Structures are given as C-alpha cells and as structure tokens.
Amino acid sequence: MTTTRTVPARRRRPLTRALAALPLLLAAVTAATPAVAASPPATAAAVPVTPVLTPPMGWNSWNKFGCNINEALIRETADALVANGLDRAGYQYVNLDDCWLATTRDTNGDLQGDPVRFPSGIKALADYVHAKGLKIGIYESAGTATCMGAYPGSLDHEAADARQFAGWGIDLLKYDNCNSGNRPYLDRFKAMGDALKATGRPIVYMLCSWGKDAPWSTYGPASGGTSWRTTEDIGNFWSNGSQSTPMGVVDILDAQAGLEPYSGPNAWNDMDMLEVGNGGLTDTESRAHFSLWSLLNSPLVLGNDLRTLDPATKAILTNPEVLAVDQDWGGSQGRRIRDLGGGLQVWAKPMSDGSVTAVLFNRSAATATITTSAAELGLGGSDTYTLRDLWAGTDSTSTGAVSASVPSHGVVMYRIHRAGTTAAARPAGTYQVSDLTWLASGNGWGPVERDRSNGEQAAGDGRTLKIGSTTYAKGLGTHADSAVHLWLGGTCSQFSADVGIDSEVHANHGSVRFAVYGDGRLLGYSALKTYGPATRLTVATGGALTLELRVTDDRDGNAYDHADWANAQLTC
Ligand code: GLA
C-alpha cells in the first residue's frame, strides 16, 4: 500500500486572508490546547475582577459618534434607553468610549473628564445614569495614551486610575490596547485587573486588545478579564473580505472559528459592538448580524443613536427570543455546524433546556433554500420536533428535516425541541463506531469512510487507515470539516480513538483539531494535529443522548486535511 501521495489538485476555499492571520493563530491554538483535554478550558483558573455570568449588554458611544460625545448625548442616550424599554430587554450599561478625557491629568496626576464636553464632571454623569436604574461604563487604554492619541492612557497609573473610576461610581471598564510601548500584554492588562480588584467595587473588566496574542487562552482570563475582543474593529458594512480595521460583519464572524472552547461564564468572546441601526446594513443583514452575535454569546453592545430609534431597529434589538439565546449558557458557544458551499451555512448552539438554536445563514447574492437536520444540529433520536422561528414568531413541526428559504445576506433562526418518542438507549457493550448506524454525517470531500481513509470522492475509495506508521483495521476516515453524529441515549460512558492526519497525505500537510461534543457541548478535544503519530483521545460521555465527532480545519483552510478517528470505540 502506498503510504504517501499527492492529493489531487482541487477546488479550495480562499486562503489568503486566513493565511495572513495564521502564524499568530496557530501558535495560540497550539500553545493553548493540551494533548488531550478532558473538559473545555472555558472556566478560567484566574479570579475575575467581577463575575459576569451572562454576556454584558449595553450601549457604547464609539460606533455612531466616535469622538463627538458630550454629557448631553450620554444623558439623552440613557433617557432614550429607558424610554424605549431597552433596559427591560436587558441592556444595562451606558458606556463612554474614547475622547471623554481631558488632554492632561490634573495637578494630582489623576484623570479628569474633558471640561468642555463634560462640564458637570464624570461623577455627576454617573449619578445621572445610576438614577435611571442603569450602569455606567468608561474607556481607557493599556498604554501611554488612548487610541485617539491626545488623551492620557492608564499604563503605569493603574492603581490611581482604578481608584478614580471606583470613586466616580464606574461599573465597567473597556480597556484598549493603543500606545502600549510593546510592553507585554499580561503585564499591562493584569496590572489594571489587579488595580480594579483592589478598589473593591464590582467593575466589569472588558479587554479590547483586538484578539492579539490570543487573549481568550492567555492573558484575558489571567488578567481577571471576563471578555476579550477577538478581532480588529467592526465597521458599518457587511463585508470587505479583510481582517484589518474596519472589518465587516461577515469578516468578523469568519474570525471566530475555533474560539468556541474559550467561551463561557466569565469568559466571553467579544465580537465588537453592534452596527444595527447605523444605516450600513439592511434590516435583513442586521437580523443576521444580531442573530449570529447572539448565537456566539458575544456581549451585545448597541452602537447606534438611541434618540432616533426607528421601529424596525428596535424590533431587532429587543427580540426577546433572540436575546434569550445570547444570554443562555447551554455549555457551548454557537459554532458553524456545516458549510454547504456557495455561501450557505448552518450554525447552531445547544441551549440549557436541551433544545438547540440553529441559524441558517445565506451569505450568497440570491435567496436560497438551506437544509439541515435535527440530527446534524445535535438533536437526533426523536421522531418529532417543534421548530420555533425566532424572527417570524411562528411554530411548526418536523420529523427531522430543518429547512427554510433564506433571503440573501439573511438568516432564518429556529429554536428546536425534541417533541416525540425518543429512540431506545444503546445496550451495554463496546462498539466500533464504524460498525454503527449513524444519525447523520457530513464531510469536506466525499462521504465519511468506514474502516478506510478518505479518498475524497465516492464511498469506499480510500485506503487502509494509517496514522504515523501504524495501520488500523477499524475507524473513520474523514476530511475536514467533518462530523459524525451518533445516538447514545444516555447509557454510554466513554468514547476513545487514536486521532491524527492519515499518512496518505504529504508530510507537512494537513492541520486539524478533533473535538467530541455530547448534546452539543464540548466534552473533549485534541491539540492541533498535523502529519505524524496519533494521539489517543479518551472522553467521558456520561449522560449524553447524542455524540458528535467533529474535525475542523484549524483556521488555515482544509487542504490535505485527511483526518482519521482510528479504532474509534464507544463503551456503553
Ligand atoms: C480602538 C477600539 C475601538 C474604539 C477606539 C477608540 O480602535 O478597538 O473599539 O474604542 O479604539 O479610539
């Protein structure tokens, strides 16, 4: 049997953008993931400055107003937020962004508000916001100056500035990354985290270091932060295909792949403030933006002018069933379940009540039908399902198909519950996954193969499974991105497999991550796997009704990603 071959030239996804970001991202993921993780790393060992159990919701001045802010605007915004019932929908924080500061510190070396824009002072503004039943957030930078350059930063003034914030009654700090003097991230961000803790005031600590140096797995939690921006700044547009400031909504979404293990209570991946209502997106695009930010548990920080809120925008921002998705921690951030090609995608997130929320997302230029299944969404094993359309407010039932006509740049968002008779639990025994009937499967090229590697085309076209120099009689041959969905019924205790890139691809090709989900929640995952020996992955599956064996391409495109689950066994 030939053990090395060139994978035939074929259609590939555009890689330029992903590759540009690759060295940083791969380094981050490699360093962050142990060989085998029994459980996701979302629960940070470090103590948060202030516990934040659901993604923060509020408003921030930057997207709409930039530097053009003053105390009247902030007061009027607080008024409008309450008058429109946005506070009752969950939006709590009114946040000043850059340009609130005077250009110099006072004679004591303390920060002071701009005397022209904020003549009554920041304390008075905080009192006003608090009197409305709201909370107030402020902005600073972990550097010598803020991003606008003219205003003093907090670097080396952390203790005094944190005391100043606490004294004014500040409830949240967005801490930016400009003018850092190239000093280490952890030093700068932890200094402020420690200073905030020392004040004793519960100030929510949001890091804004644009995803640099993987804050999610390193200095974010270690600094006491409870959220971290994952990308450069959002812009008021759909997409320009770039990963530099400003980024379109879709471009930010594409940068979230692989970050889901780091999300959870006290650890939110911040996709940046919303552009809904700022005129650069259609209402259809705005619903997509809002749906996906919610599905990925991003902080929801409004970025529009609340004083002129139109009914359509208000309806989007206050949809209670969509907000409930953002605010629910079901054990995993949402993630892309399937890329059907042609800009059609399926995203899903498990909900804490056992349901699943699905977003059918049409990035293409024309209306299209997007079809998935309850099984693919991690919800198989029932003979009937109820589907709640969260934007239309309508209900329907299905025996398993989940399908909708979706407008260009739009979404259909369903919350799906099992509603029928559930399949029998799997009897006790040890099973080879390649011998079982699967609920569903999906694969990057051709079908997932049983006891063969992935030949990329027709079923059965692969070779003997081989990882490193070991061959295997049993197992699954897949090609990223891939998924195999199994019914357990709650009676299986363990899944194990030798995972790795099949030796049929060239050395130095292929880079994937293997992940095992139970009822949509991440149970365990491998380190980044490249060409070479297998890693034994053993995962406790106790209580799960369904299991998903997933291979993702590790953020560099899926060329050569022939990925094997060798000797994949289930113990029930
Ligand atoms: C950076 C941040 C933005 C905003 C500006 C203000 O670019 O990422 O969100 O705060 O600074 O200057």
XYZ file of C-alpha atoms and ligand atoms in Angstrom:
584
model
C 0.000 0.000 0.000
C 1.378 3.390 -0.948
C 1.645 5.478 2.145
C 2.315 8.907 0.704
C 0.675 10.568 -2.236
C -0.154 13.935 -3.586
C -3.738 14.795 -3.034
C -5.210 15.754 -6.414
C -5.497 19.448 -7.174
C -8.995 20.590 -6.471
C -11.200 23.453 -5.578
C -10.092 25.184 -2.417
C -11.550 27.817 -0.237
C -9.874 31.234 -0.498
C -6.947 31.085 1.869
C -5.240 34.420 1.576
C -6.966 36.057 4.498
C -6.797 33.034 6.756
C -3.135 32.544 5.972
C -2.305 36.136 6.798
C -3.506 35.581 10.342
C -2.205 32.064 10.585
C 1.132 32.215 12.404
C -0.380 34.024 15.340
C -3.477 31.892 15.464
C -1.756 28.567 15.116
C 0.769 29.485 17.729
C -2.032 30.442 20.027
C -4.061 27.319 19.484
C -1.054 25.047 19.676
C 0.147 26.555 22.870
C -3.286 26.629 24.374
C -4.502 23.121 23.796
C -3.102 20.247 25.797
C -2.615 16.898 24.076
C -5.990 15.782 25.310
C -8.371 17.934 27.245
C -10.965 16.123 29.258
C -13.024 19.258 29.534
C -13.127 22.630 27.816
C -10.838 25.358 29.142
C -13.604 27.943 29.372
C -13.565 28.143 33.153
C -10.581 30.333 33.758
C -8.457 29.467 36.738
C -7.799 33.149 37.386
C -10.233 35.079 39.556
C -12.321 37.513 37.506
C -12.319 41.163 38.523
C -16.110 40.938 38.603
C -18.059 37.760 37.799
C -20.065 38.109 34.589
C -22.274 35.066 34.213
C -24.033 36.170 31.030
C -22.653 38.293 28.179
C -22.819 42.006 29.108
C -25.496 44.079 27.341
C -25.488 47.827 26.920
C -24.648 50.762 24.670
C -21.349 52.399 23.695
C -20.728 55.753 22.045
C -17.996 54.791 19.576
C -19.640 53.209 16.531
C -22.049 56.063 15.894
C -20.412 59.079 17.477
C -16.654 58.473 17.596
C -15.095 61.470 19.373
C -18.217 63.574 19.018
C -19.512 62.932 22.542
C -20.564 65.092 25.474
C -22.598 64.826 28.644
C -25.865 65.849 26.967
C -25.565 62.979 24.499
C -24.883 60.471 27.240
C -27.799 61.698 29.352
C -30.134 61.699 26.354
C -28.980 58.207 25.479
C -29.706 56.968 28.991
C -33.135 58.610 28.763
C -33.825 57.024 25.381
C -32.605 53.631 26.506
C -35.172 53.609 29.298
C -37.936 55.283 27.272
C -37.628 52.583 24.632
C -37.696 49.769 27.148
C -34.211 48.632 26.179
C -33.333 48.362 29.877
C -36.169 45.895 30.367
C -34.850 43.930 27.392
C -31.550 43.577 29.276
C -29.393 46.492 28.092
C -27.867 47.777 31.298
C -24.639 49.642 30.602
C -24.176 53.109 29.093
C -20.531 53.290 28.061
C -18.361 56.261 27.239
C -15.729 55.362 24.678
C -12.618 57.321 23.684
C -12.462 61.146 23.896
C -14.153 61.598 27.270
C -10.827 62.633 28.829
C -9.129 65.967 29.228
C -5.820 66.001 27.380
C -3.873 66.198 30.637
C -4.113 64.731 34.107
C -4.913 67.130 36.964
C -2.300 68.537 39.319
C -2.532 65.398 41.461
C -1.832 63.267 38.423
C -5.425 62.000 38.317
C -7.574 61.509 35.240
C -10.194 64.147 34.600
C -13.071 64.417 32.175
C -12.897 66.867 29.292
C -14.075 70.153 30.905
C -15.825 71.315 27.736
C -17.589 68.091 26.741
C -18.339 67.028 30.329
C -18.556 70.285 32.332
C -20.523 68.644 35.158
C -17.852 66.012 35.599
C -17.907 62.260 35.261
C -19.205 61.660 38.792
C -22.315 63.725 38.071
C -22.858 61.823 34.837
C -22.514 58.506 36.647
C -25.045 59.672 39.220
C -27.451 60.595 36.423
C -27.099 57.219 34.734
C -27.490 55.387 38.048
C -30.613 57.372 38.864
C -32.161 55.913 35.710
C -31.534 52.428 37.060
C -28.663 51.898 34.627
C -24.926 51.332 34.962
C -22.104 53.349 33.500
C -19.011 52.165 31.657
C -15.853 54.009 30.737
C -12.907 53.601 28.370
C -9.157 53.679 28.859
C -6.089 52.210 27.200
C -3.306 49.976 28.492
C -0.796 52.382 27.015
C 0.640 55.849 27.397
C -2.293 57.395 25.504
C -5.704 56.258 24.285
C -6.244 55.249 20.669
C -7.110 58.792 19.633
C -3.635 59.749 20.800
C -4.354 63.037 22.534
C -5.601 61.628 25.844
C -3.575 60.120 28.702
C -3.535 56.332 28.956
C -3.517 54.288 32.157
C -0.212 52.467 31.734
C 1.772 52.823 34.969
C -1.154 54.716 36.530
C -3.370 51.663 37.017
C -3.914 51.879 40.778
C -4.720 55.592 40.811
C -6.946 55.384 37.734
C -8.863 52.373 39.035
C -9.456 54.245 42.298
C -10.647 57.230 40.299
C -13.103 55.067 38.331
C -14.406 53.457 41.509
C -14.736 56.853 43.175
C -16.840 58.139 40.311
C -19.081 55.070 40.528
C -17.985 53.451 37.283
C -19.397 49.933 36.723
C -17.490 48.748 33.646
C -14.112 49.375 32.027
C -13.363 48.787 28.351
C -9.571 48.623 28.333
C -7.957 49.259 24.969
C -4.523 48.401 23.616
C -3.111 51.517 21.960
C 0.311 53.070 22.618
C 1.493 50.071 24.569
C 5.210 50.679 24.067
C 5.362 46.996 23.133
C 5.195 46.003 26.772
C 3.803 42.511 27.363
C 0.036 42.024 27.226
C -0.173 40.145 30.500
C 1.784 42.795 32.421
C -0.345 45.638 31.151
C -3.771 44.033 31.377
C -3.180 42.245 34.660
C -1.940 45.463 36.279
C -5.319 47.045 35.623
C -7.217 43.893 36.588
C -5.418 43.801 39.916
C -5.988 47.524 40.423
C -9.712 47.172 39.748
C -9.923 44.294 42.216
C -8.138 46.372 44.831
C -10.854 49.043 44.670
C -13.434 46.584 45.971
C -16.025 47.968 43.549
C -17.581 45.410 41.166
C -16.331 46.840 37.877
C -16.812 44.646 34.811
C -13.486 44.305 33.012
C -13.673 44.053 29.196
C -10.382 43.692 27.344
C -10.074 45.361 23.957
C -6.804 44.063 22.540
C -8.298 43.088 19.160
C -7.583 39.367 19.509
C -3.821 39.988 19.613
C -1.780 37.226 21.257
C -4.868 35.071 21.893
C -6.365 36.812 24.934
C -9.002 34.041 25.223
C -6.444 31.434 26.251
C -3.713 33.513 27.833
C -3.738 36.975 29.368
C -7.511 37.532 29.141
C -8.553 35.221 31.974
C -5.181 35.667 33.701
C -5.773 39.420 33.919
C -9.158 38.948 35.535
C -10.944 39.967 32.337
C -14.358 38.498 31.625
C -14.470 39.266 27.912
C -11.965 39.993 25.192
C -12.312 41.398 21.742
C -11.461 38.706 19.189
C -10.755 40.911 16.158
C -9.965 44.376 14.899
C -12.737 46.981 14.936
C -16.119 46.428 13.337
C -17.154 48.758 10.514
C -20.611 49.786 9.398
C -20.779 47.336 6.475
C -21.409 43.733 5.552
C -18.009 42.528 4.271
C -14.872 43.634 2.503
C -13.030 40.352 2.954
C -10.385 41.922 5.164
C -9.152 41.170 8.657
C -7.876 44.698 9.270
C -9.746 47.632 10.770
C -12.523 48.228 9.962
C -13.920 44.751 9.436
C -17.291 43.777 8.025
C -19.829 41.754 9.975
C -19.155 38.577 7.983
C -15.389 39.012 8.206
C -15.611 39.186 12.000
C -17.789 36.091 12.009
C -15.220 34.171 9.965
C -12.541 35.003 12.529
C -14.473 33.243 15.318
C -13.749 29.700 14.091
C -12.007 27.651 16.743
C -12.622 30.100 19.595
C -15.690 28.329 20.973
C -13.771 26.300 23.595
C -12.756 29.512 25.333
C -16.239 30.905 25.819
C -18.351 30.511 28.929
C -19.459 32.283 32.079
C -16.809 34.901 32.965
C -15.136 34.308 29.621
C -16.919 35.844 26.653
C -15.513 36.182 23.148
C -16.359 39.791 22.250
C -17.175 40.199 18.541
C -17.277 44.007 18.972
C -20.133 46.434 19.247
C -23.229 46.208 17.087
C -23.777 48.191 13.914
C -27.538 47.540 13.866
C -29.329 50.832 13.248
C -26.349 52.707 11.807
C -27.521 52.561 8.201
C -24.746 50.477 6.683
C -26.694 47.233 6.836
C -30.147 46.364 5.536
C -32.681 45.128 8.081
C -32.123 41.621 6.710
C -28.367 41.959 7.259
C -28.955 43.469 10.688
C -31.031 40.472 11.735
C -28.215 38.195 10.550
C -25.620 40.247 12.459
C -27.710 40.248 15.635
C -28.619 36.549 15.346
C -25.021 35.402 14.945
C -23.639 37.653 17.694
C -26.316 36.137 19.935
C -25.636 32.569 18.843
C -21.942 33.045 19.689
C -22.664 34.535 23.139
C -20.991 37.827 22.276
C -21.528 40.818 24.535
C -24.368 42.810 22.948
C -23.343 46.441 23.000
C -25.548 48.729 20.945
C -23.670 51.161 18.719
C -26.458 53.309 17.280
C -28.225 56.570 18.152
C -30.926 55.553 20.617
C -32.547 59.001 20.458
C -33.776 58.312 16.942
C -34.517 54.617 17.226
C -36.831 53.507 14.420
C -39.379 50.722 14.953
C -37.637 48.202 12.699
C -34.310 48.619 14.505
C -35.987 48.485 17.892
C -37.774 45.270 16.932
C -34.439 43.677 16.043
C -32.621 44.804 19.180
C -35.389 43.779 21.563
C -36.475 40.420 20.131
C -36.764 38.554 23.430
C -36.325 35.084 21.969
C -33.094 36.031 20.206
C -31.770 37.830 23.296
C -32.528 34.691 25.292
C -30.151 32.782 23.028
C -27.300 35.194 23.768
C -27.991 35.113 27.481
C -28.311 31.331 27.795
C -25.252 29.274 28.590
C -26.022 25.785 27.362
C -22.462 24.578 27.719
C -21.080 25.779 24.419
C -20.873 28.923 22.374
C -22.538 28.579 18.997
C -20.421 27.342 16.125
C -20.591 26.551 12.437
C -22.068 23.082 12.001
C -21.987 22.891 8.234
C -20.708 24.900 5.306
C -22.819 23.785 2.378
C -20.774 25.802 -0.128
C -21.962 28.723 -2.198
C -22.222 30.904 0.901
C -24.845 28.725 2.589
C -24.060 27.823 6.180
C -25.636 26.197 9.221
C -24.710 27.438 12.705
C -26.003 26.032 15.985
C -25.788 26.303 19.729
C -27.061 23.979 22.457
C -29.451 25.594 24.924
C -29.540 24.832 28.619
C -33.037 23.300 28.409
C -31.843 20.650 25.934
C -33.114 22.445 22.850
C -30.881 23.716 20.060
C -30.895 27.079 18.348
C -29.986 26.963 14.669
C -29.112 29.820 12.348
C -29.482 29.080 8.638
C -27.244 31.735 7.114
C -27.281 32.762 3.450
C -24.189 34.774 2.511
C -24.879 34.455 -1.220
C -26.360 37.110 -3.504
C -29.700 35.334 -4.054
C -32.454 33.760 -1.993
C -31.662 30.090 -1.355
C -33.061 27.083 0.460
C -30.825 25.891 3.295
C -31.425 22.408 4.648
C -30.020 20.590 7.631
C -31.461 18.112 10.097
C -32.181 17.877 13.782
C -29.554 15.119 13.962
C -26.893 17.322 12.390
C -27.762 20.027 14.890
C -27.005 17.609 17.745
C -30.634 16.834 18.465
C -31.301 13.460 16.850
C -33.155 10.475 18.265
C -36.699 11.811 18.373
C -39.460 11.072 15.865
C -40.918 14.589 16.071
C -39.537 18.079 16.645
C -41.027 21.517 17.186
C -39.430 24.426 15.399
C -39.901 27.968 16.643
C -38.954 30.597 14.045
C -37.493 33.321 16.278
C -37.854 36.156 13.779
C -41.222 35.221 12.271
C -42.643 34.172 15.652
C -44.229 31.078 14.118
C -44.200 27.409 15.110
C -44.037 24.267 13.026
C -43.267 20.589 13.460
C -40.902 18.255 11.640
C -39.879 14.626 11.697
C -36.234 15.715 11.398
C -35.663 17.977 8.401
C -34.802 21.580 9.200
C -35.087 23.689 6.093
C -36.041 27.198 5.021
C -35.873 29.635 2.171
C -33.421 32.279 3.338
C -33.026 35.721 1.749
C -29.644 36.892 0.500
C -27.493 38.102 3.438
C -30.174 36.883 5.782
C -30.888 34.220 8.332
C -33.697 32.002 9.481
C -33.269 31.288 13.173
C -35.019 28.312 14.751
C -35.183 27.081 18.297
C -35.804 23.346 18.093
C -37.059 20.945 20.743
C -37.466 17.173 20.726
C -41.206 16.570 20.941
C -41.802 12.925 20.099
C -40.867 9.424 21.078
C -37.181 9.072 21.757
C -35.123 6.172 20.392
C -34.144 3.373 22.787
C -30.893 3.765 24.648
C -27.878 1.890 23.315
C -27.500 -1.509 25.086
C -24.427 -2.213 27.180
C -21.385 -3.228 25.186
C -18.294 -1.960 23.442
C -18.853 -0.779 19.881
C -16.680 0.201 16.970
C -18.187 3.449 15.692
C -17.515 2.300 12.134
C -19.946 -0.606 12.679
C -22.809 1.544 13.970
C -25.660 3.226 12.181
C -25.079 6.976 12.368
C -27.751 9.602 12.888
C -26.071 11.864 10.358
C -22.672 12.632 8.896
C -21.041 15.355 6.883
C -17.606 15.581 5.297
C -15.401 18.096 3.494
C -14.784 15.796 0.493
C -16.840 12.730 -0.400
C -18.522 10.780 2.399
C -17.034 9.848 5.778
C -15.484 6.399 5.200
C -15.884 3.322 7.404
C -12.630 1.422 8.050
C -10.944 3.286 5.181
C -9.149 6.595 4.810
C -10.873 9.398 2.972
C -10.485 9.100 -0.780
C -12.283 12.387 -1.354
C -14.717 11.096 -3.971
C -17.048 8.057 -3.961
C -17.762 5.882 -0.934
C -15.115 3.209 -0.410
C -12.377 4.941 -2.427
C -9.936 5.309 0.492
C -7.035 3.161 1.702
C -6.146 1.323 4.874
C -6.294 3.751 7.773
C -2.783 4.789 8.750
C -1.560 7.397 11.211
C 2.193 7.807 11.567
C 3.457 4.301 10.889
C 0.506 2.498 12.494
C -2.217 0.946 10.373
C -5.714 0.285 11.678
C -8.385 -2.169 10.613
C -11.214 -0.155 12.142
C -12.104 3.508 12.323
C -13.403 6.510 10.393
C -11.672 8.255 7.503
C -12.807 11.861 7.237
C -11.849 15.103 5.550
C -12.209 18.360 7.460
C -14.626 19.838 8.114
C -16.448 16.673 9.084
C -18.913 15.406 11.637
C -20.415 12.063 12.580
C -23.488 12.088 14.818
C -24.357 9.087 16.996
C -27.272 8.163 19.194
C -26.220 7.080 22.706
C -29.432 7.509 24.613
C -27.671 8.401 27.844
C -26.146 4.993 28.566
C -22.602 5.287 27.238
C -19.728 6.224 29.485
C -16.728 6.623 27.231
C -15.544 7.318 23.722
C -11.949 6.771 22.647
C -9.970 6.869 19.415
C -6.470 7.297 18.042
C -6.705 10.554 16.132
C -4.414 12.058 13.536
C -3.777 13.030 9.942
C -3.774 9.987 7.665
C -0.293 9.203 6.371
C -1.574 9.186 2.801
C -1.114 12.953 2.605
C 2.324 14.520 2.210
C 4.382 15.149 5.296
C 3.891 18.754 6.444
C 0.384 18.827 5.066
C -2.875 18.786 6.968
C -3.706 20.510 10.244
C -6.897 19.806 12.130
C -8.459 19.649 15.551
C -10.600 16.730 16.707
C -13.468 17.538 19.041
C -16.115 15.433 20.742
C -19.442 17.000 21.653
C -22.197 15.486 23.780
C -25.596 17.062 23.123
C -23.768 19.965 21.510
C -21.477 20.629 24.480
C -17.750 20.269 24.035
C -16.619 17.221 26.035
C -13.022 16.922 24.873
C -10.710 17.833 22.049
C -7.251 17.169 20.684
C -4.356 19.520 20.321
C -3.660 20.715 16.813
C -2.886 17.557 14.839
C -0.516 17.626 11.893
C 1.152 14.826 9.916
C 2.706 12.402 12.404
C 1.868 9.915 15.143
C -1.644 9.556 16.531
C -2.891 10.969 19.823
C -5.151 8.838 21.978
C -8.310 10.796 22.722
C -10.464 9.488 25.562
C -13.616 11.316 26.534
C -16.211 10.642 29.238
C -19.662 10.731 27.647
C -21.849 10.003 30.665
C -25.450 11.069 30.299
C -25.263 12.379 26.734
C -28.082 11.447 24.404
C -26.096 12.233 21.285
C -22.422 12.338 20.413
C -20.755 14.356 17.680
C -17.289 13.523 16.372
C -16.037 16.653 14.674
C -12.917 17.566 12.750
C -12.255 21.224 11.980
C -9.541 22.635 9.789
C -7.769 24.666 12.442
C -8.278 28.007 10.740
C -5.934 27.547 7.769
C -8.251 26.133 5.118
C -8.963 22.425 4.706
C -6.464 21.423 2.002
C -4.980 17.955 2.727
C -6.981 17.648 5.938
C -7.433 13.842 5.808
C -8.295 13.120 9.411
C -8.772 9.668 10.949
C -10.613 8.529 14.047
C -8.792 5.197 14.209
C -10.076 2.398 16.422
C -12.983 4.659 17.403
C -14.757 2.886 20.245
C -17.780 3.559 22.338
C -18.300 1.928 25.735
C -21.894 1.722 26.879
C -9.930 51.139 19.316
C -11.046 50.222 19.805
C -12.382 50.776 19.381
C -12.553 52.176 19.949
C -11.398 53.060 19.507
C -11.399 54.398 20.209
O -9.858 51.158 17.933
O -10.861 48.935 19.302
O -13.425 49.935 19.802
O -12.611 52.099 21.345
O -10.150 52.444 19.807
O -10.309 55.192 19.841
